[in-house]
Coordinates of C-alpha atoms and ligand atoms in Angstrom, one line a residue:
X130 CA 31.9 194.3 1.2
X131 CA 34.5 191.5 1.1
X132 CA 37.8 191.7 -0.3
X133 CA 38.6 188.2 -1.4
X134 CA 41.8 186.6 -2.5
X135 CA 41.5 183.1 -4.4
X136 CA 44.8 181.8 -4.5
X137 CA 45.2 178.7 -7.1
X138 CA 42.9 179.2 -10.1
X139 CA 41.8 175.7 -10.8
X140 CA 38.5 173.7 -10.9
X141 CA 38.2 175.1 -6.9
X142 CA 39.9 177.8 -7.1
X143 CA 38.0 179.7 -10.1
X144 CA 34.5 179.0 -9.7
X145 CA 35.0 180.3 -5.8
X146 CA 36.5 183.4 -8.1
X147 CA 33.3 183.4 -10.2
X148 CA 30.4 183.6 -7.3
X149 CA 32.6 186.0 -5.1
X150 CA 33.1 188.2 -8.2
X151 CA 29.3 187.8 -9.2
X152 CA 27.9 189.0 -5.8
X153 CA 29.7 192.4 -6.3
X154 CA 33.3 191.5 -3.9
X155 CA 36.5 192.8 -5.7
X156 CA 38.7 189.7 -5.6
X157 CA 42.4 189.1 -6.3
X158 CA 43.0 185.9 -7.8
X159 CA 46.8 184.1 -7.7
X160 CA 47.8 181.5 -9.5
X161 CA 51.7 180.7 -10.6
X162 CA 50.7 179.1 -14.0
X163 CA 51.2 182.4 -16.0
X164 CA 48.7 180.8 -19.2
X165 CA 46.1 180.3 -16.4
X166 CA 46.2 184.1 -15.1
X167 CA 45.9 185.5 -19.0
X168 CA 43.3 182.9 -19.8
X169 CA 41.2 184.5 -16.8
X170 CA 42.3 188.2 -17.8
X171 CA 41.3 187.0 -21.6
X172 CA 37.8 185.5 -20.2
X173 CA 38.6 182.2 -21.6
X174 CA 37.8 179.8 -19.1
X175 CA 39.5 176.1 -19.2
X176 CA 37.1 174.7 -16.5
X177 CA 33.9 173.6 -17.4
X178 CA 31.5 174.8 -14.7
X179 CA 32.5 178.1 -15.1
X180 CA 31.4 179.6 -19.0
X181 CA 33.7 182.3 -20.4
X182 CA 30.8 184.3 -20.8
X183 CA 30.6 184.4 -17.0
X184 CA 34.1 184.9 -16.6
X185 CA 33.4 188.2 -19.0
X186 CA 30.5 189.4 -17.5
X187 CA 32.5 189.6 -13.8
X188 CA 35.4 190.9 -15.6
X189 CA 35.8 194.1 -13.9
X190 CA 35.4 192.7 -10.9
X191 CA 37.9 189.8 -10.9
X192 CA 41.8 190.7 -10.8
X193 CA 44.1 187.6 -11.6
X194 CA 47.6 187.8 -11.3
X195 CA 50.8 185.2 -10.6
X196 CA 52.0 188.1 -7.8
X197 CA 50.9 187.3 -4.0
X198 CA 51.7 191.2 -3.6
X199 CA 47.7 192.2 -4.5
X200 CA 46.6 189.8 -2.0
X201 CA 47.7 192.3 1.2
X202 CA 44.0 194.1 0.2
X203 CA 41.9 191.4 0.7
X204 CA 40.1 191.2 3.5
X205 CA 39.8 187.2 3.7
X206 CA 42.3 184.8 1.1
X207 CA 41.1 181.2 0.4
X208 CA 43.9 178.6 -0.7
X209 CA 42.7 176.3 -3.0
X210 CA 45.9 174.4 -4.5
X211 CA 46.6 170.8 -4.9
X212 CA 47.3 168.6 -2.7
X213 CA 48.9 165.8 -4.3
X214 CA 50.4 162.2 -3.3
X215 CA 54.3 161.9 -3.9
X216 CA 55.8 159.0 -6.0
X217 CA 55.5 157.3 -3.0
X218 CA 51.9 157.1 -2.3
X219 CA 52.7 159.7 1.0
X220 CA 50.6 163.2 1.1
X221 CA 52.6 165.9 -0.6
X222 CA 51.8 169.7 1.2
X223 CA 54.4 171.2 -1.5
X224 CA 52.2 173.1 -3.3
X225 CA 50.3 174.2 0.4
X226 CA 53.8 175.1 2.3
X227 CA 55.0 177.2 -0.8
X228 CA 51.5 179.2 -1.5
X229 CA 51.7 179.6 2.9
X230 CA 55.1 181.0 2.7
X231 CA 53.9 183.2 -0.2
X232 CA 50.8 184.1 1.9
X233 CA 52.9 185.1 5.0
X234 CA 55.3 187.8 2.9
X235 CA 51.9 189.8 2.3
X236 CA 49.5 188.8 5.0
X237 CA 48.2 191.2 7.5
X238 CA 46.7 192.0 10.9
X239 CA 42.8 191.7 10.2
X240 CA 42.3 189.3 7.9
X241 CA 41.0 185.7 7.4
X242 CA 42.5 183.3 5.6
X243 CA 40.8 179.8 5.2
X244 CA 42.1 176.3 3.5
X245 CA 40.1 174.7 1.1
X246 CA 42.3 172.1 -0.2
X247 CA 41.8 168.4 1.1
X248 CA 44.3 167.1 3.6
X249 CA 44.4 165.4 6.6
X250 CA 43.5 166.2 10.1
X251 CA 45.7 168.8 11.4
X252 CA 47.1 170.6 8.5
X253 CA 45.4 173.9 8.9
X254 CA 46.8 173.6 12.9
X255 CA 49.8 172.5 12.5
X256 CA 51.7 172.6 9.4
X257 CA 49.7 175.8 7.9
X258 CA 49.4 178.4 11.2
X259 CA 53.3 178.1 12.1
X260 CA 54.4 179.3 8.4
X261 CA 51.8 182.2 8.4
X262 CA 53.0 182.8 12.0
X263 CA 56.0 183.5 10.4
X264 CA 55.1 187.3 9.5
X265 CA 54.9 187.8 13.4
X266 CA 51.5 187.6 13.2
X267 CA 49.7 185.3 15.3
X268 CA 46.6 183.1 14.2
X269 CA 43.4 183.4 16.3
X270 CA 44.5 186.4 17.8
X271 CA 46.5 188.9 14.9
X272 CA 44.4 187.5 12.2
X273 CA 41.6 184.4 11.3
X274 CA 42.0 180.7 10.0
X275 CA 39.8 178.8 9.0
X276 CA 39.4 175.0 7.3
X277 CA 36.7 175.3 4.7
X278 CA 36.5 172.1 2.3
X279 CA 35.4 172.2 -1.6
X280 CA 32.6 169.8 -2.3
X281 CA 32.2 171.0 -5.7
X282 CA 31.7 168.0 -8.4
X283 CA 32.6 168.8 -11.4
X284 CA 30.0 168.8 -14.2
X285 CA 27.1 169.4 -11.9
X286 CA 24.3 171.4 -12.5
X287 CA 21.2 170.6 -9.5
X288 CA 24.1 171.1 -7.1
X289 CA 27.2 174.0 -6.7
X290 CA 29.0 176.1 -4.7
X291 CA 25.5 178.1 -4.0
X292 CA 23.0 175.3 -2.7
X293 CA 25.6 172.4 -1.4
X294 CA 25.9 173.2 2.6
X295 CA 29.5 174.6 3.2
X296 CA 31.3 172.9 6.1
X297 CA 33.1 175.3 8.2
X298 CA 35.8 174.4 11.2
X299 CA 37.8 178.1 12.7
X300 CA 41.0 177.7 15.0
X301 CA 38.6 180.1 17.4
X302 CA 34.9 180.6 17.4
X303 CA 36.0 184.3 16.2
X304 CA 37.7 182.5 13.0
X305 CA 35.2 180.7 12.3
X306 CA 32.2 183.3 12.7
X307 CA 34.1 185.5 10.1
X308 CA 34.4 182.5 7.7
X309 CA 30.7 181.7 8.2
X310 CA 30.0 185.4 7.8
X311 CA 32.0 185.2 3.9
X312 CA 30.9 181.9 3.1
X313 CA 27.2 183.3 3.6
X314 CA 27.9 185.8 0.5
X315 CA 27.4 182.8 -1.9
X316 CA 26.3 179.7 -0.3
X317 CA 23.0 179.5 1.4
X318 CA 23.7 177.2 4.2
X319 CA 27.2 177.1 6.3
X320 CA 27.1 174.3 8.8
X321 CA 30.0 174.8 11.9
X322 CA 32.2 172.3 13.2
X323 CA 34.1 173.0 16.2
X324 CA 37.6 172.5 14.8
X325 CA 39.1 172.6 11.6
X326 CA 40.2 169.1 12.3
X327 CA 36.6 167.9 12.2
X328 CA 36.2 169.9 9.0
X329 CA 39.2 168.1 7.6
X330 CA 38.3 165.0 8.4
X331 CA 35.1 165.5 7.4
X332 CA 36.0 166.2 3.7
X333 CA 37.7 162.9 4.2
X334 CA 35.3 161.0 5.5
X335 CA 32.9 161.9 2.5
X336 CA 35.3 160.7 -0.4
X337 CA 36.2 157.2 1.9
X338 CA 32.6 157.0 1.9
X339 CA 32.2 156.7 -1.6
X340 CA 35.7 154.8 -2.4
X341 CA 34.7 152.3 -0.4
X342 CA 31.3 151.5 -1.5
X343 CA 32.6 152.1 -5.1
X344 CA 35.3 149.4 -4.2
X345 CA 32.1 147.1 -3.0
X346 CA 30.4 147.2 -5.8
X347 CA 33.1 146.6 -8.3
X348 CA 34.1 143.4 -6.6
X349 CA 31.1 142.3 -6.5
X350 CA 30.8 143.1 -10.5
X351 CA 33.6 141.1 -10.6
X352 CA 31.8 138.2 -8.3
X353 CA 28.8 138.5 -10.9
X354 CA 30.8 138.2 -14.1
X355 CA 32.2 134.9 -13.0
X356 CA 28.6 133.9 -11.4
X357 CA 26.8 134.9 -14.8
X358 CA 25.1 137.3 -13.4
X359 CA 23.8 140.7 -14.5
X360 CA 25.3 142.9 -11.8
X361 CA 23.2 146.2 -13.0
X362 CA 20.1 144.0 -12.4
X363 CA 21.2 143.4 -9.1
X364 CA 22.1 147.1 -7.9
X365 CA 18.6 148.5 -9.9
X366 CA 16.8 145.6 -7.8
X367 CA 18.7 146.5 -4.4
X368 CA 18.4 149.8 -5.8
X369 CA 14.2 149.7 -5.4
X370 CA 14.9 149.1 -1.3
X371 CA 13.5 152.8 0.1
X372 CA 15.4 152.7 2.8
X373 CA 19.1 151.6 4.2
X374 CA 20.5 150.9 0.8
X375 CA 22.3 153.6 -1.4
X376 CA 23.1 152.8 -4.8
X377 CA 26.6 153.3 -6.4
X378 CA 27.4 152.2 -10.0
X379 CA 30.5 149.6 -10.7
X380 CA 32.5 151.0 -13.2
X381 CA 36.1 151.0 -14.7
X382 CA 37.9 151.8 -11.4
X383 CA 38.5 155.7 -9.5
X384 CA 39.8 158.9 -11.5
X385 CA 40.3 162.2 -11.1
X386 CA 42.2 164.3 -8.3
X387 CA 40.4 163.2 -5.5
X388 CA 39.3 159.4 -4.9
X389 CA 42.3 157.9 -5.8
X390 CA 44.2 160.3 -3.8
X391 CA 42.9 162.5 -1.1
X392 CA 42.0 158.5 1.3
X393 CA 45.4 158.1 1.3
X394 CA 46.2 161.7 3.0
X395 CA 44.5 160.2 6.0
X396 CA 45.6 156.2 6.3
X397 CA 49.3 158.2 5.8
X398 CA 48.5 160.6 8.8
X399 CA 46.9 157.4 11.1
X400 CA 50.1 155.5 11.2
X401 CA 51.2 158.1 13.6
X402 CA 48.6 157.2 15.5
X403 CA 49.2 153.4 15.3
X404 CA 46.3 152.6 13.2
X405 CA 45.7 150.9 9.8
X406 CA 42.9 152.2 7.9
X407 CA 41.9 148.8 6.6
X408 CA 38.6 150.1 4.5
X409 CA 40.9 153.0 3.0
X410 CA 43.7 150.1 1.8
X411 CA 41.3 147.5 0.9
X412 CA 39.1 149.9 -1.3
X413 CA 42.6 151.4 -3.3
X414 CA 43.4 148.1 -4.2
X415 CA 40.2 146.7 -5.2
X416 CA 40.0 150.1 -7.0
X417 CA 43.0 149.8 -8.9
X418 CA 42.3 146.0 -10.2
X419 CA 39.8 147.1 -11.7
X420 CA 41.6 148.1 -14.8
X421 CA 43.0 144.8 -15.2
X422 CA 39.3 142.9 -15.0
X423 CA 38.0 145.5 -17.9
X424 CA 41.1 144.7 -20.3
X425 CA 40.8 140.7 -19.2
X426 CA 37.0 141.5 -20.0
X427 CA 38.3 142.7 -23.0
X428 CA 40.7 140.1 -24.2
X429 CA 38.1 137.1 -23.6
X430 CA 35.6 139.2 -25.7
X431 CA 37.7 139.1 -28.3
X432 CA 38.6 135.2 -27.8
X433 CA 34.8 135.4 -28.4
X434 CA 35.5 137.0 -32.0
X435 CA 38.1 134.3 -32.9
X436 CA 40.6 137.4 -32.4
X437 CA 43.8 138.2 -30.7
X438 CA 44.4 141.2 -29.0
X439 CA 47.9 141.9 -30.9
X440 CA 46.5 143.7 -33.9
X441 CA 42.5 144.2 -32.7
X442 CA 40.9 147.7 -33.5
X443 CA 39.7 149.2 -31.1
X444 CA 38.0 152.3 -30.1
X445 CA 37.6 153.3 -26.9
X446 CA 34.7 155.7 -26.4
X447 CA 35.0 158.5 -23.4
X448 CA 38.7 158.5 -21.6
X449 CA 38.3 161.3 -19.4
X450 CA 37.6 160.2 -15.3
X451 CA 33.6 160.7 -15.7
X452 CA 31.1 162.2 -18.1
X453 CA 30.5 165.4 -19.0
X454 CA 34.0 166.8 -18.2
X455 CA 37.3 166.5 -19.9
X456 CA 39.4 165.7 -16.5
X457 CA 42.1 162.9 -17.4
X458 CA 43.9 163.1 -13.9
X459 CA 44.1 159.5 -13.0
X460 CA 41.6 158.4 -15.5
X461 CA 41.4 154.5 -15.5
X462 CA 40.7 154.7 -19.2
X463 CA 44.3 155.8 -19.8
X464 CA 45.5 152.9 -17.7
X465 CA 43.0 150.6 -19.7
X466 CA 44.8 152.1 -22.9
X467 CA 48.3 151.6 -22.2
X468 CA 47.6 148.4 -21.2
X469 CA 46.0 147.1 -24.4
X470 CA 48.4 149.2 -26.4
X471 CA 51.1 147.0 -24.3
X472 CA 49.1 143.9 -26.0
X473 CA 49.4 145.0 -29.0
X474 CA 46.3 147.0 -29.9
X475 CA 45.4 149.2 -31.9
X476 CA 43.5 152.4 -30.5
X477 CA 41.5 155.0 -31.3
X478 CA 39.7 156.9 -29.2
X479 CA 36.7 160.0 -29.5
X480 CA 36.2 162.2 -26.7
X481 CA 34.3 165.1 -26.9
X482 CA 35.6 166.6 -23.9
X483 CA 39.3 165.4 -24.3
X484 CA 41.4 166.7 -27.8
X485 CA 44.3 164.7 -27.0
X486 CA 46.5 162.2 -25.0
X487 CA 49.8 163.2 -25.4
X488 CA 51.1 160.1 -23.3
X489 CA 50.0 157.8 -26.0
X490 CA 50.7 159.9 -28.9
X491 CA 46.6 160.4 -30.0
X492 CA 43.9 162.8 -30.9
X493 CA 40.4 162.3 -30.2
X494 CA 38.6 161.4 -33.7
X495 CA 35.3 162.4 -34.9
X496 CA 32.9 159.0 -33.4
X497 CA 32.6 157.8 -37.0
X498 CA 36.0 157.5 -38.1
X499 CA 37.3 156.2 -34.4
X500 CA 34.4 153.4 -35.3
X501 CA 35.3 153.0 -38.8
X502 CA 36.6 149.3 -39.0
X503 CA 36.6 149.0 -35.1
X504 CA 36.7 145.6 -33.7
X505 CA 35.7 146.0 -30.7
X506 CA 33.8 149.3 -29.2
X507 CA 35.0 149.9 -25.2
X508 CA 32.6 152.2 -23.3
X509 CA 34.7 153.5 -20.5
X510 CA 33.3 157.0 -20.0
X511 CA 29.7 157.8 -21.3
X512 CA 29.2 160.8 -22.1
X513 CA 25.6 162.3 -22.4
X514 CA 26.5 163.9 -26.0
X515 CA 28.0 160.6 -27.5
X516 CA 26.0 158.1 -29.7
X517 CA 26.7 155.1 -28.4
X518 CA 24.3 153.2 -30.3
X519 CA 26.2 153.8 -33.2
X520 CA 28.8 152.0 -31.5
X521 CA 27.0 148.5 -31.4
X522 CA 26.0 149.2 -34.8
X523 CA 29.3 149.6 -36.3
X524 CA 31.7 147.9 -34.3
X525 CA 31.5 144.4 -34.2
X526 CA 31.4 143.8 -30.5
X527 CA 30.7 146.2 -27.9
X528 CA 32.2 146.0 -24.7
X529 CA 30.3 148.3 -21.7
X530 CA 31.9 149.4 -18.5
X531 CA 28.9 152.1 -17.7
X532 CA 25.8 150.0 -18.3
X533 CA 24.8 152.6 -21.1
X534 CA 23.9 149.4 -23.6
X535 CA 21.3 148.3 -21.0
X536 CA 17.4 148.3 -22.3
X537 CA 18.8 149.2 -25.8
X538 CA 19.2 146.6 -29.2
X539 CA 22.3 146.2 -29.0
X540 CA 23.1 142.0 -29.4
X541 CA 26.9 142.5 -29.7
X542 CA 26.8 144.2 -26.7
X543 CA 28.8 142.7 -23.6
X544 CA 28.5 144.7 -20.3
X545 CA 31.2 144.6 -16.8
Ligands
LIG20 N1 38.8 169.2 -8.8 C1 38.1 168.4 -7.3 O1 37.1 168.5 -8.1 C2 38.0 168.6 -6.2 C3 36.5 168.7 -5.6 C4 37.2 169.3 -3.8 C5 38.0 169.0 -3.5 N2 39.2 169.6 -4.3 C6 40.4 169.7 -3.7 O2 40.7 171.0 -4.2 C7 42.2 171.5 -4.1 C8 42.4 172.2 -5.6 O3 41.6 171.1 -6.4 P1 41.7 171.7 -8.2 O4 41.3 170.4 -8.7 O5 41.2 173.4 -8.2 O6 43.7 171.9 -8.4 P2 44.0 172.7 -10.0 O7 45.3 171.2 -10.0 O8 42.9 172.3 -11.0 O9 44.0 173.7 -9.2 C9 45.2 174.3 -8.6 C10 45.7 175.4 -8.8 O10 46.8 175.7 -8.5 C11 47.5 176.9 -8.9 N3 49.0 176.5 -7.5 C12 49.9 175.4 -7.4 N4 50.5 176.3 -6.2 C13 50.8 177.3 -6.3 C14 51.2 178.2 -5.3 N5 52.1 177.9 -4.7 N6 50.5 179.4 -5.4 C15 49.5 179.7 -6.3 N7 48.6 178.6 -7.1 C16 49.2 177.6 -7.2 C17 47.5 175.7 -10.2 O11 48.5 176.4 -11.2 C18 46.6 175.2 -10.0 O12 46.0 176.4 -11.5 C19 42.7 170.3 -3.9 O13 43.3 170.1 -2.7 C20 41.6 168.9 -4.4 O14 41.9 167.5 -4.0 C21 39.0 169.2 -5.6

């Protein structure tokens, strides 16, 4: 049974560590964040998809540490560190380069290294391999190197690591063979491609596909708002076509660690090849506009009630970037709340997954309390456990950015 090393114990790394440990592998898991390491050791999960009970079950085989030394014992090391953008919206490979440098110091012959972080085509071969080779070992000869994108969709239960096909591209055929054999322990199906570059681009294609299609339906939502047509009704009707159409929902914009970030890894790389990736830029532009459109919808709705934004009591329901999770990274809710506060709105919020939003100095209030005396309830992210009907009952008016008031009695609801 393989001994598996994981670098980066976040949304991607922690579920992987648990999956391998559940299969009976000894897992060495490294994170620079001592609090996370401590939490894993204590069996106290901070990732929704990993119940604490699961961590406790695999405690004997899951060895978390802030030090890389233990990785020398692993047969395979999977790297799952963040790949954010810099302030100038360019790829920030800092965490990845740092992880590669630390790994190079403990790398030994015969190991397999797989990069899982989302990144532009060429990263594994051109950026990671040379740093790992500072160990004196040659990639593809002395150690194996591959790229395999993580496809986890936090909060999702129908498709998980086990039943979502895993794409793998190796530096050599032998690298891909090793990686395929490893992932077969935890995944039902492995899809091989001929190179790390093809696997890197595959992940970006998937995310860009979503970003572009969400932008398309969001642009139509802005148009239908002016035309007085219900965008949800249009999407429902189009989705009745059994072929050639795929449903995407309009919403307040894109959030999370992936969608607002990953496509720009490719547009940056494309510039080296004298290409401007127009679809990526346009989709980013449209999706970034959505929070402003939503704020204007709130302004107009309050205006119809004879109220200015200044002094209006607005209860925001759902501030994480998607239902069922507590991740607020790049969440459009934060942008919308910031804009409304600049205009003088008095904000309260309810989100069972997000206890506080320090940048706005707010804590989640119980639903009834958040809605108490609210002039307007704003549904930004519709968590399935939240009673949105109560919002329609208690608030003077509801602005629904997710279409959850459709088909209800709520006469005071205004939708995106
Ligand atoms: N979150 C998702 O849904 C998702 C889905 C698919 C792919 N990805 C990609 O996977 C990668 C990781 O994303 P995530 O959401 O798990 O990030 P995360 O921020 O939740 O976790 C990353 C972890 O890496 C640790 N870390 C940073 N630098 C380190 C280093 N040098 N050595 C050891 N640990 C280090 C951090 O402390 C953190 O705990 C990113 O490239 C992301 O784009 C994420």
